[in-house]
Coordinates of C-alpha atoms in Angstrom, one line a residue:
M115 CA -16.5 -61.0 -19.4
K116 CA -16.6 -58.1 -17.0
K117 CA -17.4 -54.7 -18.4
S118 CA -13.9 -53.5 -17.1
T119 CA -12.1 -56.2 -19.1
F120 CA -14.1 -55.5 -22.2
V121 CA -13.1 -51.8 -22.1
L122 CA -9.5 -52.5 -21.6
L123 CA -9.6 -55.0 -24.5
S124 CA -11.5 -52.5 -26.6
L125 CA -8.9 -49.8 -25.8
A126 CA -6.0 -52.0 -26.6
L127 CA -7.6 -53.2 -29.9
S128 CA -7.9 -49.3 -30.9
V129 CA -4.4 -48.6 -30.0
A130 CA -2.9 -51.3 -32.1
V131 CA -5.2 -50.3 -35.0
F132 CA -4.4 -46.9 -34.9
T133 CA -0.5 -47.8 -34.8
Y134 CA -0.7 -49.9 -37.5
G135 CA -2.6 -47.4 -39.5
Q136 CA 0.2 -44.6 -38.7
R137 CA 2.9 -47.2 -39.7
R138 CA 1.0 -47.9 -42.9
K139 CA 0.6 -44.2 -43.4
K140 CA 4.3 -43.7 -43.0
N141 CA 5.3 -46.2 -45.2
V142 CA 3.0 -45.0 -47.9
E143 CA 4.4 -41.6 -47.4
E144 CA 8.0 -42.8 -47.7
K145 CA 7.3 -44.3 -51.0
T146 CA 5.5 -41.5 -52.6
T147 CA 7.4 -40.6 -55.8
V148 CA 9.0 -37.3 -56.1
E149 CA 8.6 -35.6 -59.5
I150 CA 12.0 -34.4 -60.4
A151 CA 10.9 -32.6 -63.5
Q152 CA 7.9 -31.7 -65.6
S153 CA 7.4 -33.2 -69.1
P154 CA 5.2 -31.1 -71.2
K155 CA 4.2 -32.3 -74.6
L156 CA 5.1 -28.7 -75.9
V157 CA 7.0 -25.4 -74.7
V158 CA 5.6 -22.4 -76.4
G159 CA 8.1 -19.4 -76.3
I160 CA 6.2 -16.0 -77.1
V161 CA 8.2 -12.8 -77.9
V162 CA 6.2 -9.7 -78.6
D163 CA 8.4 -7.1 -80.0
Q164 CA 8.4 -3.7 -78.2
M165 CA 6.0 -4.7 -75.7
R166 CA 5.8 -2.5 -72.5
Y167 CA 4.7 -4.0 -69.4
D168 CA 1.8 -1.4 -69.0
Y169 CA 0.3 -2.7 -72.1
L170 CA -1.1 -5.2 -70.0
T171 CA -2.8 -3.0 -67.6
R172 CA -3.6 0.0 -70.0
F173 CA -5.6 -2.1 -72.4
W174 CA -6.7 -4.7 -69.7
N175 CA -10.5 -4.0 -69.8
H176 CA -10.6 -4.5 -73.8
Y177 CA -8.8 -7.9 -73.7
E178 CA -11.1 -10.9 -73.8
E179 CA -10.8 -13.9 -71.6
G180 CA -8.9 -16.3 -73.9
G181 CA -5.6 -14.2 -74.5
F182 CA -3.6 -12.2 -72.1
K183 CA -6.1 -12.5 -69.5
R184 CA -5.9 -16.2 -69.6
L185 CA -2.3 -16.0 -69.0
V186 CA -2.4 -13.5 -66.3
N187 CA -5.5 -14.9 -64.2
D188 CA -4.3 -18.8 -64.8
G189 CA -0.6 -18.4 -64.8
F190 CA 2.1 -16.6 -63.0
N191 CA 2.8 -12.8 -63.6
C192 CA 6.1 -11.2 -63.1
K193 CA 5.2 -7.7 -62.7
N194 CA 8.6 -6.1 -62.0
N195 CA 10.7 -7.8 -64.9
H196 CA 13.4 -5.9 -66.7
F197 CA 16.3 -6.2 -69.1
N198 CA 19.5 -6.0 -67.2
Y199 CA 21.7 -4.5 -70.0
A200 CA 21.8 -2.4 -73.0
P201 CA 21.4 -1.8 -75.8
T202 CA 17.7 -2.8 -75.6
S203 CA 17.1 -3.8 -79.2
T204 CA 15.7 -7.0 -81.1
G205 CA 18.8 -9.0 -81.8
P206 CA 20.1 -8.8 -78.1
G207 CA 16.5 -9.3 -76.7
H208 CA 15.9 -12.5 -78.5
A209 CA 19.3 -13.9 -77.9
S210 CA 19.1 -13.0 -74.1
V211 CA 15.8 -14.4 -73.6
Y212 CA 16.8 -17.8 -75.0
S213 CA 20.4 -18.0 -73.8
G214 CA 19.7 -17.2 -70.2
T215 CA 22.7 -14.4 -70.4
T216 CA 23.6 -10.9 -71.7
P217 CA 25.4 -9.6 -74.8
A218 CA 28.5 -9.6 -72.6
T219 CA 28.3 -13.4 -73.0
H220 CA 26.3 -14.4 -75.8
G221 CA 28.0 -11.9 -78.1
I222 CA 24.9 -10.0 -79.7
I223 CA 25.7 -6.6 -78.8
G224 CA 23.1 -5.1 -81.3
N225 CA 21.2 -5.6 -84.2
N226 CA 23.9 -4.6 -86.3
W227 CA 27.5 -3.5 -84.9
Y228 CA 31.0 -2.5 -86.0
D229 CA 33.0 -5.5 -86.3
K230 CA 36.7 -4.8 -85.0
K231 CA 38.3 -7.6 -87.1
S232 CA 36.9 -6.7 -90.4
G233 CA 36.4 -3.0 -90.1
E234 CA 32.7 -3.3 -91.2
E235 CA 29.3 -3.5 -90.0
V236 CA 27.9 -6.8 -89.5
Y237 CA 24.2 -8.1 -88.9
C238 CA 23.3 -10.1 -86.1
A239 CA 21.7 -13.0 -87.9
G240 CA 23.4 -12.4 -91.4
D241 CA 25.5 -15.1 -93.0
D242 CA 26.5 -15.2 -96.7
S243 CA 28.0 -18.8 -96.3
Y244 CA 24.4 -19.8 -96.6
E245 CA 21.7 -19.8 -99.4
S246 CA 18.1 -18.6 -99.4
V247 CA 15.5 -21.2 -99.4
G248 CA 12.0 -20.6 -100.7
T249 CA 13.0 -17.2 -102.4
T250 CA 15.5 -16.0 -105.2
S251 CA 16.4 -13.1 -102.9
D252 CA 19.3 -12.7 -100.4
A253 CA 16.6 -12.5 -97.7
G254 CA 17.2 -16.1 -96.5
K255 CA 21.1 -15.8 -96.1
M256 CA 21.2 -16.2 -92.2
S257 CA 22.4 -18.3 -89.5
P258 CA 22.9 -18.0 -85.8
H259 CA 26.7 -18.1 -86.1
R260 CA 27.2 -14.9 -84.3
M261 CA 25.8 -16.1 -81.3
L262 CA 28.4 -17.3 -79.0
T263 CA 26.4 -19.6 -76.5
T264 CA 23.6 -22.1 -76.7
T265 CA 20.0 -21.6 -76.0
I266 CA 17.3 -23.1 -74.0
T267 CA 16.1 -24.8 -77.3
D268 CA 19.7 -26.3 -77.9
Q269 CA 19.7 -27.6 -74.6
L270 CA 16.4 -29.3 -75.1
R271 CA 17.7 -30.9 -78.5
L272 CA 20.8 -32.1 -76.6
H273 CA 18.7 -33.5 -73.9
T274 CA 16.6 -35.3 -76.0
Q275 CA 19.3 -36.7 -78.4
Q276 CA 17.7 -34.6 -80.9
K277 CA 14.4 -36.0 -80.9
G278 CA 12.5 -33.2 -79.5
K279 CA 11.6 -30.6 -82.4
V280 CA 12.3 -26.8 -82.1
I281 CA 10.6 -24.6 -84.7
A282 CA 11.0 -21.0 -84.7
M283 CA 9.4 -18.3 -86.5
S284 CA 8.7 -14.6 -86.8
I285 CA 8.0 -11.8 -89.2
K286 CA 11.7 -10.6 -88.7
D287 CA 14.4 -13.0 -89.6
R288 CA 16.5 -12.3 -86.4
G289 CA 13.1 -13.0 -84.2
A290 CA 13.2 -16.7 -85.7
V291 CA 17.2 -17.5 -86.1
L292 CA 18.2 -16.5 -82.6
P293 CA 15.4 -18.1 -80.7
G294 CA 16.0 -21.2 -82.7
G295 CA 19.5 -21.4 -81.5
H296 CA 22.1 -23.6 -83.3
T297 CA 20.3 -27.0 -83.6
A298 CA 16.9 -25.9 -84.4
N299 CA 15.0 -28.1 -87.0
A300 CA 13.7 -24.9 -88.9
A301 CA 13.4 -21.1 -88.5
Y302 CA 11.2 -19.5 -90.9
W303 CA 10.6 -15.7 -91.4
F304 CA 8.5 -13.6 -93.7
E305 CA 9.8 -12.2 -96.9
G306 CA 7.0 -9.7 -97.6
A307 CA 7.7 -7.5 -100.8
E308 CA 6.0 -8.9 -103.7
T309 CA 5.7 -12.5 -102.5
G310 CA 4.3 -12.5 -99.0
N311 CA 5.9 -15.9 -98.5
W312 CA 7.4 -17.8 -95.7
I313 CA 11.3 -18.5 -96.3
T314 CA 14.3 -20.0 -94.5
S315 CA 18.0 -20.6 -95.0
S316 CA 20.1 -23.5 -96.2
Y317 CA 21.7 -23.5 -92.8
Y318 CA 18.6 -25.6 -91.7
M319 CA 17.3 -27.3 -95.0
D320 CA 17.8 -27.6 -98.6
A321 CA 14.0 -27.2 -99.4
L322 CA 11.1 -26.0 -97.8
P323 CA 8.8 -28.9 -96.5
Q324 CA 5.5 -29.5 -98.1
W325 CA 3.3 -27.8 -95.4
V326 CA 5.1 -24.4 -95.7
N327 CA 4.9 -24.8 -99.6
D328 CA 1.1 -25.4 -99.1
F329 CA 0.8 -22.5 -97.1
N330 CA 2.6 -20.2 -99.5
A331 CA 0.5 -21.4 -102.1
S332 CA -2.6 -20.8 -100.2
D333 CA -2.1 -17.0 -100.6
A334 CA -3.2 -16.7 -97.1
A335 CA -1.3 -13.4 -96.7
E336 CA -3.3 -12.0 -99.7
A337 CA -6.4 -12.2 -97.3
Y338 CA -5.1 -9.4 -95.2
K339 CA -4.8 -6.9 -97.9
K340 CA -8.0 -5.1 -96.6
P341 CA -8.9 -1.9 -95.0
W342 CA -7.3 -1.5 -91.4
T343 CA -10.4 -0.4 -89.1
T344 CA -10.3 -0.6 -85.3
L345 CA -11.6 -4.0 -84.0
K346 CA -13.9 -2.2 -81.4
P347 CA -15.7 1.3 -81.9
I348 CA -12.8 3.8 -81.8
N349 CA -14.7 6.2 -79.4
T350 CA -14.0 3.3 -76.8
Y351 CA -10.3 3.7 -77.2
V352 CA -10.0 6.2 -74.6
E353 CA -6.6 4.7 -73.2
S354 CA -5.0 6.2 -76.2
G355 CA -4.4 10.0 -77.6
L356 CA -5.9 11.6 -80.4
D357 CA -6.3 9.5 -83.6
A358 CA -5.2 12.3 -86.0
N359 CA -2.0 14.0 -84.7
V360 CA 1.6 15.1 -85.5
Y361 CA 3.2 12.5 -83.4
E362 CA 2.7 9.7 -86.0
G363 CA 4.0 8.5 -89.2
I364 CA 1.8 8.5 -92.4
F365 CA 1.8 5.6 -94.8
N366 CA 3.1 6.6 -98.4
G367 CA 0.3 7.5 -100.4
A368 CA -2.1 8.3 -97.5
T369 CA -3.4 11.7 -96.8
T370 CA -3.9 11.5 -92.8
T371 CA -2.6 9.5 -90.1
A372 CA -6.1 8.8 -88.8
F373 CA -8.3 5.4 -89.1
P374 CA -9.3 3.8 -91.4
H375 CA -6.2 2.8 -93.2
D376 CA -7.3 1.9 -96.7
L377 CA -4.5 -0.7 -97.3
P378 CA -5.7 -1.5 -100.9
S379 CA -5.0 1.7 -102.2
I380 CA -1.7 2.3 -100.7
W381 CA -0.4 -1.2 -101.2
D382 CA 2.0 -0.3 -104.1
A383 CA 3.2 2.8 -102.7
N384 CA 4.2 0.7 -99.5
D385 CA 6.1 -1.9 -101.4
Q386 CA 3.1 -4.3 -101.2
F387 CA 3.3 -7.3 -98.6
E388 CA 5.9 -5.2 -96.6
L389 CA 3.0 -3.0 -95.5
L390 CA 1.7 -5.8 -93.5
R391 CA 4.6 -5.6 -91.1
R392 CA 3.2 -2.1 -89.8
T393 CA -0.4 -3.3 -89.2
P394 CA -1.6 -5.9 -86.9
F395 CA -2.1 -8.4 -89.7
G396 CA 1.4 -9.2 -89.7
N397 CA 0.9 -10.6 -86.3
S398 CA -2.0 -12.4 -87.6
I399 CA -0.5 -14.1 -90.7
L400 CA 2.2 -15.2 -88.0
A401 CA -0.6 -16.8 -86.0
D402 CA -1.8 -18.5 -89.0
F403 CA 1.5 -19.7 -89.8
A404 CA 2.1 -21.2 -86.4
L405 CA -1.3 -22.9 -86.5
A406 CA 0.0 -24.6 -89.8
A407 CA 3.1 -25.5 -88.1
L408 CA 1.4 -27.2 -85.1
E409 CA -0.2 -29.5 -87.9
G410 CA 2.6 -29.7 -90.3
E411 CA 5.3 -30.6 -87.8
D412 CA 3.1 -32.5 -85.6
L413 CA 4.1 -30.6 -82.5
G414 CA 3.6 -31.9 -79.1
A415 CA 2.2 -35.4 -80.6
D416 CA 4.1 -37.4 -78.1
T417 CA 5.8 -37.6 -74.7
I418 CA 9.2 -36.1 -75.8
T419 CA 8.9 -32.3 -75.3
D420 CA 9.1 -30.1 -78.5
F421 CA 9.5 -26.4 -78.5
L422 CA 7.5 -23.7 -80.9
A423 CA 9.2 -20.2 -80.7
I424 CA 7.0 -17.4 -81.8
S425 CA 7.9 -13.8 -82.0
F426 CA 5.6 -11.2 -83.1
S427 CA 7.3 -8.4 -84.8
S428 CA 4.4 -6.3 -85.9
T429 CA 3.9 -4.5 -82.6
D430 CA 7.3 -3.3 -82.9
Y431 CA 6.8 -1.7 -86.4
V432 CA 3.7 -0.1 -85.3
G433 CA 5.4 1.4 -82.3
H434 CA 8.0 2.9 -84.3
F435 CA 5.6 4.2 -87.0
F436 CA 2.6 5.4 -84.9
G437 CA 4.1 5.7 -81.1
V438 CA 3.1 4.0 -78.0
N439 CA 0.2 6.3 -77.0
S440 CA -1.5 5.7 -80.5
K441 CA -4.9 4.3 -81.1
E442 CA -2.9 2.1 -83.8
I443 CA -1.0 0.5 -81.0
Q444 CA -4.0 -0.2 -78.9
D445 CA -5.8 -1.9 -82.0
T446 CA -2.8 -3.9 -82.6
Y447 CA -2.7 -5.3 -79.1
L448 CA -6.5 -6.0 -78.9
R449 CA -6.1 -8.0 -82.3
L450 CA -3.0 -9.8 -80.9
D451 CA -5.0 -10.8 -78.0
Q452 CA -7.7 -12.4 -80.1
D453 CA -4.7 -14.1 -82.4
L454 CA -3.2 -15.4 -78.9
A455 CA -6.6 -17.0 -77.8
R456 CA -6.7 -18.5 -81.5
I457 CA -3.2 -20.1 -80.6
F458 CA -4.3 -21.4 -77.0
T459 CA -7.3 -22.9 -78.3
A460 CA -5.7 -24.9 -80.9
L461 CA -2.8 -26.0 -78.2
D462 CA -5.8 -27.2 -75.9
E463 CA -7.5 -29.0 -78.9
K464 CA -4.3 -30.6 -80.4
V465 CA -1.7 -31.0 -77.4
G466 CA -4.2 -31.0 -74.8
K467 CA -5.2 -28.8 -71.7
G468 CA -2.5 -28.9 -68.9
E469 CA 0.0 -30.7 -71.7
Y470 CA 2.0 -27.5 -72.6
T471 CA 3.8 -24.7 -71.0
V472 CA 3.9 -21.2 -72.3
F473 CA 6.1 -18.0 -71.5
L474 CA 5.4 -14.7 -72.7
T475 CA 7.9 -11.7 -72.7
A476 CA 9.2 -8.9 -74.9
D477 CA 12.6 -8.1 -76.6
H478 CA 12.5 -4.5 -75.1
A479 CA 9.9 -2.0 -74.2
A480 CA 9.9 1.6 -75.7
I481 CA 9.5 5.4 -75.0
N482 CA 6.7 7.6 -75.5
V483 CA 7.0 9.8 -78.6
P484 CA 9.5 12.4 -77.1
A485 CA 7.9 15.3 -78.9
Y486 CA 4.5 14.3 -77.2
L487 CA 6.1 14.1 -73.6
A488 CA 7.8 17.6 -74.4
Y489 CA 4.2 18.9 -75.3
Q490 CA 3.1 17.8 -71.8
K491 CA 5.8 19.5 -70.2
I492 CA 7.9 16.4 -69.6
P493 CA 11.5 16.9 -70.1
A494 CA 12.2 15.2 -73.4
G495 CA 13.5 15.7 -76.8
Y496 CA 15.7 14.8 -79.8
L497 CA 19.7 15.0 -79.7
D498 CA 21.5 16.5 -82.6
M499 CA 24.0 13.6 -83.4
G500 CA 25.2 15.4 -86.3
G501 CA 26.1 18.6 -84.3
M502 CA 27.6 16.9 -81.7
Q503 CA 29.8 14.8 -84.3
Q504 CA 31.3 18.2 -85.5
E505 CA 32.0 19.4 -82.0
F506 CA 33.6 15.9 -81.4
N507 CA 36.0 16.0 -84.2
E508 CA 37.1 19.7 -83.5
F509 CA 38.0 18.3 -80.1
L510 CA 40.0 15.2 -81.5
Q511 CA 41.6 17.3 -84.1
Y512 CA 42.9 19.7 -81.4
K513 CA 43.8 17.2 -78.9
Y514 CA 45.4 14.6 -81.1
G515 CA 46.0 16.3 -84.3
T516 CA 43.7 13.7 -86.1
T517 CA 40.2 12.4 -86.1
D518 CA 41.5 9.1 -87.5
I519 CA 41.8 7.8 -83.9
V520 CA 38.1 7.2 -84.0
K521 CA 37.4 4.1 -86.3
N522 CA 33.6 4.0 -85.5
I523 CA 30.5 5.5 -83.6
S524 CA 27.5 3.2 -83.1
N525 CA 25.2 1.9 -80.5
N526 CA 26.2 4.5 -78.1
Q527 CA 29.8 3.3 -78.4
I528 CA 33.1 4.6 -79.6
F529 CA 35.5 2.5 -81.2
L530 CA 39.2 3.6 -81.1
D531 CA 42.0 2.7 -83.6
H532 CA 44.5 0.9 -81.2
K533 CA 47.4 1.0 -83.9
I534 CA 47.3 4.7 -84.6
L535 CA 47.1 5.6 -80.7
T536 CA 50.2 3.3 -80.3
N537 CA 52.0 5.1 -83.3
L538 CA 51.3 8.4 -81.6
D539 CA 52.6 7.2 -78.3
I540 CA 49.1 7.7 -76.6
D541 CA 48.1 5.4 -73.7
L542 CA 44.7 3.8 -74.4
D543 CA 43.4 4.3 -71.1
D544 CA 44.3 7.7 -71.1
A545 CA 42.8 8.3 -74.4
E546 CA 39.5 6.7 -73.2
E547 CA 39.6 8.9 -70.0
D548 CA 40.1 12.2 -72.0
I549 CA 37.3 11.3 -74.6
A550 CA 34.8 10.2 -71.6
K551 CA 35.5 13.7 -70.0
E552 CA 34.7 15.6 -73.3
L553 CA 31.9 13.7 -74.1
L554 CA 30.3 14.7 -70.4
T555 CA 30.7 18.2 -71.5
Y556 CA 27.9 17.9 -74.2
E557 CA 24.4 18.6 -73.1
A558 CA 23.0 15.4 -75.0
I559 CA 25.4 13.0 -72.8
N560 CA 24.2 12.2 -69.2
Q561 CA 26.8 9.4 -68.4
V562 CA 29.8 7.9 -69.9
Y563 CA 32.2 5.0 -68.9
T564 CA 35.4 3.7 -70.5
G565 CA 36.3 0.2 -71.6
H566 CA 39.1 0.1 -68.6
Q567 CA 36.2 0.8 -66.1
M568 CA 34.2 -2.1 -67.7
W569 CA 37.2 -4.5 -67.7
T570 CA 38.4 -3.4 -64.2
N571 CA 35.1 -3.3 -62.1
E572 CA 32.5 -5.3 -61.3
Y573 CA 29.4 -3.3 -61.0
T574 CA 26.2 -4.9 -59.2
E575 CA 23.5 -2.3 -59.4
G576 CA 22.6 1.1 -61.3
M577 CA 23.5 2.2 -64.7
P578 CA 27.0 0.8 -64.8
Y579 CA 25.8 -2.5 -64.1
I580 CA 23.3 -2.7 -67.0
L581 CA 26.0 -1.2 -69.4
Q582 CA 28.4 -3.9 -68.2
N583 CA 26.1 -6.7 -69.0
G584 CA 26.0 -5.3 -72.4
Y585 CA 29.8 -4.8 -72.7
N586 CA 31.5 -7.8 -74.5
Q587 CA 35.0 -7.4 -74.3
K588 CA 36.0 -8.7 -77.7
R589 CA 33.2 -6.9 -79.7
S590 CA 32.2 -3.7 -77.7
G591 CA 33.7 -0.4 -78.1
D592 CA 36.2 1.6 -76.0
I593 CA 33.8 4.2 -74.7
L594 CA 30.2 3.8 -73.6
F595 CA 27.8 6.9 -73.3
V596 CA 24.1 7.3 -72.2
Q597 CA 22.0 10.0 -73.4
R598 CA 19.8 12.2 -71.2
P599 CA 16.4 10.5 -70.0
G600 CA 13.5 11.1 -72.3
F601 CA 15.9 12.2 -75.2
I602 CA 16.6 10.1 -78.4
F603 CA 19.0 10.4 -81.1
S604 CA 16.6 11.0 -84.1
S605 CA 16.2 13.2 -86.9
G606 CA 12.3 12.7 -87.1
R607 CA 9.5 13.7 -84.7
T608 CA 7.1 10.9 -85.1
G609 CA 6.9 7.4 -83.5
S610 CA 8.5 5.7 -80.6
T611 CA 12.1 3.9 -80.2
H612 CA 14.1 2.0 -77.8
G613 CA 17.6 0.8 -77.2
S614 CA 18.7 2.8 -74.0
P615 CA 19.3 1.5 -70.7
M616 CA 16.4 3.7 -69.3
I617 CA 13.4 2.1 -67.4
Y618 CA 10.9 2.9 -69.9
D619 CA 13.0 0.6 -72.3
T620 CA 13.9 -2.1 -69.7
H621 CA 10.4 -2.9 -68.3
A622 CA 8.6 -5.7 -70.3
P623 CA 6.1 -8.3 -69.4
L624 CA 6.9 -11.8 -68.3
L625 CA 4.2 -14.3 -67.9
F626 CA 4.3 -18.2 -67.5
Y627 CA 1.2 -20.6 -68.0
G628 CA 0.7 -24.2 -68.1
K629 CA 2.0 -27.4 -67.0
G630 CA 4.4 -26.8 -63.9
I631 CA 3.6 -23.2 -63.3
R632 CA 1.8 -21.8 -60.2
Q633 CA -0.9 -19.5 -60.2
G634 CA 0.1 -16.2 -59.0
S635 CA 2.2 -12.9 -59.1
T636 CA 5.4 -11.4 -57.8
V637 CA 6.6 -7.7 -57.4
N638 CA 10.0 -8.9 -56.9
K639 CA 12.6 -8.2 -59.5
T640 CA 13.2 -10.5 -62.2
E641 CA 15.5 -10.2 -65.1
I642 CA 15.2 -11.5 -68.8
P643 CA 18.1 -13.9 -68.4
D644 CA 16.2 -15.7 -65.8
I645 CA 13.7 -17.2 -68.0
A646 CA 15.9 -19.9 -69.7
P647 CA 16.8 -21.2 -66.8
T648 CA 13.5 -21.2 -65.3
I649 CA 12.5 -23.2 -68.2
A650 CA 15.4 -25.5 -67.7
A651 CA 14.7 -26.2 -64.2
L652 CA 11.0 -27.2 -65.2
L653 CA 12.2 -29.5 -67.9
G654 CA 15.1 -30.9 -65.5
I655 CA 17.5 -30.1 -68.5
A656 CA 21.1 -28.5 -68.5
F657 CA 21.0 -24.6 -68.3
P658 CA 22.4 -22.8 -71.5
N659 CA 26.2 -23.0 -71.6
G660 CA 26.6 -19.3 -70.8
N661 CA 23.9 -19.0 -68.3
T662 CA 24.0 -16.2 -65.8
G663 CA 20.5 -15.7 -65.0
M664 CA 18.7 -17.4 -61.9
P665 CA 15.5 -19.7 -61.8
I666 CA 12.4 -17.8 -60.6
G667 CA 11.4 -20.2 -58.0
E668 CA 8.1 -18.7 -57.3
V669 CA 7.0 -19.5 -60.8
L670 CA 7.3 -23.3 -60.6
E671 CA 5.1 -25.7 -58.9

């Protein structure tokens, strides 16, 4: 065979082989299966009560690798995450995280609020139509009946034909009831007081399961009746203020606000197990209970996704009592970091690495102690609600001849008596506007909006946008007011609080980790109602039925 012929044949054969390879590669690519949804064996939703975003950065060098750092380094960090409504408090926070919407839709407009139908104050999770389970007190008379929408946990139950388990737990009852949704298998909360037991409501069951009875009988809570000393040498807590100062609360029976806190010696003076709420040990006993639930409920044991909702409440109690700049709050977060690591290690062992998905966020953030801010020459302080009420009553008497047109003032809202206004031949819109103008003359008040404005406008940014998202047409008041930045309504001068639409109350962490989650971060703005649809998109299930949030595409693989 001539050399040239051989070369031509070799070239033709090469082209044929290359073409066949390309066609085969194309066919293989065409047959590649598209993954339409992720199926983690378990989703773990973690809410840290009153957690500011800057607790991540402020205490970063003290955290160990298995807790917060694991979530941030191996997961996705939404650095510019905010609540897009007010009031920023526990009930609305948990409802919004899990329902994918705001109080305007889900109806939980506060921890407590004035009910316009009954004329009485109601509690967001209270329900006298059910009985306590696990206690003889009324502490278990709870249900989610005031929440008007479904939650991501409800949607998981519906999607799996009730086969996916949902277990919710918290030191606070509302921190368990609202995340569990309407269809949870169980929601548990800590009774405290003399028992230190975990209890529930007959809404979920008639009797506690054996693993809960065993946990209560083990006296696990009793192990935390011990002195509260700092986890690390206190002189290394340079990220916080002085240990003994005038900006912190003091336990009953104690003589100082400083470490160590001798819990056994002040146990009875502080209602026994109730004392654990205002220490990091409240978080630790919850972590213990969560680990018991993993075993007792056999969560994440099969291919049908389960959901474990955990809400750490002691961070809120400590923040309210000692303030966000205290060494107590720093120690609480360093100990919470260890509790998170314990939970993640157990998840690795029981469910399997890469087989579960976690999100961590807060139900609100918090302001620094206004007295401390004022000492640092920052505009801040306390508003005299009593004095403002007196001046307001004088206005009502002069303008309308009676104070009876106001039925209630709560949650920075004024509820008017529409029947009395009608009898006096006073137009509701006119009354709202006149009262709003009066309130704006008070030094304590920074902004005022009327119910008429909430009804007739659609706000897309700024303060009115936040207020409108918190305004429920059937449940909210007729006038909404906002105090000055840096100021709070309080008679005390110690501890931190929350509830306002200000950025110090709205900026909260949002971390995702685990199966189906990308590694990275974003400074693009995200909002609390985005969490539920993001998890729904990950699982490939229906969004909660009142959802107004948007899936965070950057988070998902």
